[in-house]
Amino acid sequence: MSQPEISLVVLISGSGSNLQAIIDATQNGTLPARIKAVICNKEDAFGLTRAADAGLVTEVVSHKGFDSREAFDQALQKTIDQYAPDLVVLAGFMRILTPEFVRHYSGRMLNIHPSLLPKYRGLHTHQRAIEAGDAEHGVTVHFVTEELDGGPNVLQARVSISDDETPESLAKKVLIQEHQIYPRAIKWFAQGRLKMTDNQAFLDHNVLSESGQQHQSGDTD
C-alpha cells in the first residue's frame, strides 16, 4: 500500500534549486508529499519558472507592496493558509520572519541554511568559514523558531574546505549537499518520524543533538 502524502507549501526568493530537488523527489516517488503551491516574494525569480514547468500553482506576494514586515507576513500567512499545508518549506526564502508568523507555523516549518549551525547564522556564510580558517563547512536543515537560524537542528552535511577554496567554489560544494539532505528531512516529517516538541527536534522519538543527524554520502533512509 502506498504511503499517504503530506501537503507542502514552498517559499522561495531566487533560483529555486532546492525547490527543484524537492520537486524531483516528489516526482520520482522518494518523497511522499505533494507541493500545493510555491510562493515567492520576487516576481522575476527563476524558481517560479521551475514551479510552472512542473505544473505547480505559483503565487507572488511581493514584500515591496507593504509598509511593514508585519503587514507583509500577515498577507503571506493568509496566502499560505489557503492551501492548508502540513509543512511549510523555506527554500532560499530571503526574509526575516516576524515572531507571530513563526509561532503560527511552530513545529511545521523547516529551513535550510548554508552553514554548520550554530556557526555562521545570517549571510555570507561561505566567506566567513574561509576567513575563519575552518577545515570544513556545510549545511543544516532546522526547524524554524523565533530566533534567526536558531531553531533545533535536524540534519547536517559537511564538506571539506580546500587550501585554494573560494566562496563560489565552496557554495557549489555545499549546494550539492543541500539538494540531498532537504528532501530527506522533509521525508522524515512526511513519515511522521520527525517532530519538534518544546523547542527540541525528535527523530523516531529520540532527541536530536545540537548538530542534528549527520548525513553520510549514500544515505537513503
Short mmCIF file of N, CA and C in Angstrom, two decimals, residues 9-20 22 38-39 47 88-94 110-112 178 182 186:
data_model
loop_
_atom_site.label_atom_id
_atom_site.label_comp_id
_atom_site.label_asym_id
_atom_site.label_seq_id
_atom_site.Cartn_x
_atom_site.Cartn_y
_atom_site.Cartn_z
N VAL A 9 3.73 23.67 1.21
CA VAL A 9 3.85 24.95 0.54
C VAL A 9 5.32 25.34 0.64
N VAL A 10 5.92 25.67 -0.50
CA VAL A 10 7.34 26.02 -0.55
C VAL A 10 7.49 27.51 -0.80
N LEU A 11 8.30 28.17 0.03
CA LEU A 11 8.57 29.60 -0.10
C LEU A 11 9.96 29.81 -0.68
N ILE A 12 10.05 30.64 -1.72
CA ILE A 12 11.33 30.88 -2.38
C ILE A 12 11.52 32.38 -2.61
N SER A 13 12.77 32.75 -2.91
CA SER A 13 13.07 34.12 -3.30
C SER A 13 13.94 34.19 -4.55
N GLY A 14 14.54 33.06 -4.94
CA GLY A 14 15.54 33.11 -6.00
C GLY A 14 15.42 32.01 -7.03
N SER A 15 16.55 31.36 -7.33
CA SER A 15 16.62 30.43 -8.46
C SER A 15 15.85 29.13 -8.22
N GLY A 16 15.67 28.78 -6.96
CA GLY A 16 14.84 27.62 -6.66
C GLY A 16 15.50 26.27 -6.88
N SER A 17 16.82 26.18 -6.70
CA SER A 17 17.47 24.88 -6.92
C SER A 17 17.06 23.86 -5.86
N ASN A 18 16.87 24.29 -4.62
CA ASN A 18 16.36 23.36 -3.61
C ASN A 18 14.91 22.99 -3.89
N LEU A 19 14.14 23.94 -4.39
CA LEU A 19 12.78 23.63 -4.83
C LEU A 19 12.82 22.52 -5.88
N GLN A 20 13.74 22.63 -6.83
CA GLN A 20 13.83 21.62 -7.89
C GLN A 20 14.16 20.25 -7.32
N ILE A 22 13.32 19.17 -4.41
CA ILE A 22 12.10 18.68 -3.76
C ILE A 22 11.09 18.23 -4.81
N VAL A 38 3.80 27.08 -4.67
CA VAL A 38 5.12 27.70 -4.49
C VAL A 38 4.87 29.20 -4.43
N ILE A 39 5.31 29.82 -3.34
CA ILE A 39 5.06 31.24 -3.11
C ILE A 39 6.40 31.97 -3.08
N GLY A 47 12.90 30.53 -9.79
CA GLY A 47 12.20 29.43 -9.14
C GLY A 47 10.74 29.33 -9.55
N VAL A 88 5.40 23.85 5.94
CA VAL A 88 5.88 24.99 5.16
C VAL A 88 7.39 24.84 5.02
N VAL A 89 7.87 24.91 3.79
CA VAL A 89 9.28 24.67 3.49
C VAL A 89 9.91 25.95 2.97
N LEU A 90 10.89 26.48 3.70
CA LEU A 90 11.63 27.65 3.25
C LEU A 90 12.82 27.18 2.43
N ALA A 91 12.81 27.52 1.14
CA ALA A 91 13.86 27.05 0.24
C ALA A 91 14.51 28.26 -0.42
N GLY A 92 15.40 28.90 0.33
CA GLY A 92 16.02 30.12 -0.16
C GLY A 92 15.07 31.30 -0.09
N PHE A 93 14.26 31.33 0.97
CA PHE A 93 13.34 32.45 1.17
C PHE A 93 14.06 33.50 2.01
N MET A 94 14.40 34.62 1.37
CA MET A 94 15.32 35.59 1.98
C MET A 94 14.56 36.70 2.71
N LEU A 110 10.20 24.21 8.12
CA LEU A 110 11.62 23.87 8.04
C LEU A 110 12.35 24.88 7.18
N ASN A 111 13.64 25.05 7.48
CA ASN A 111 14.51 25.93 6.70
C ASN A 111 15.82 25.19 6.43
N ILE A 112 16.50 25.60 5.37
CA ILE A 112 17.84 25.08 5.10
C ILE A 112 18.80 26.26 5.08
N GLU A 178 23.00 20.26 -0.10
CA GLU A 178 21.66 20.79 0.18
C GLU A 178 20.60 19.98 -0.56
N TYR A 182 17.79 18.07 2.01
CA TYR A 182 16.49 18.71 2.26
C TYR A 182 15.32 17.76 1.96
N ILE A 186 12.55 16.36 4.80
CA ILE A 186 11.11 16.50 4.56
C ILE A 186 10.44 15.12 4.55
#
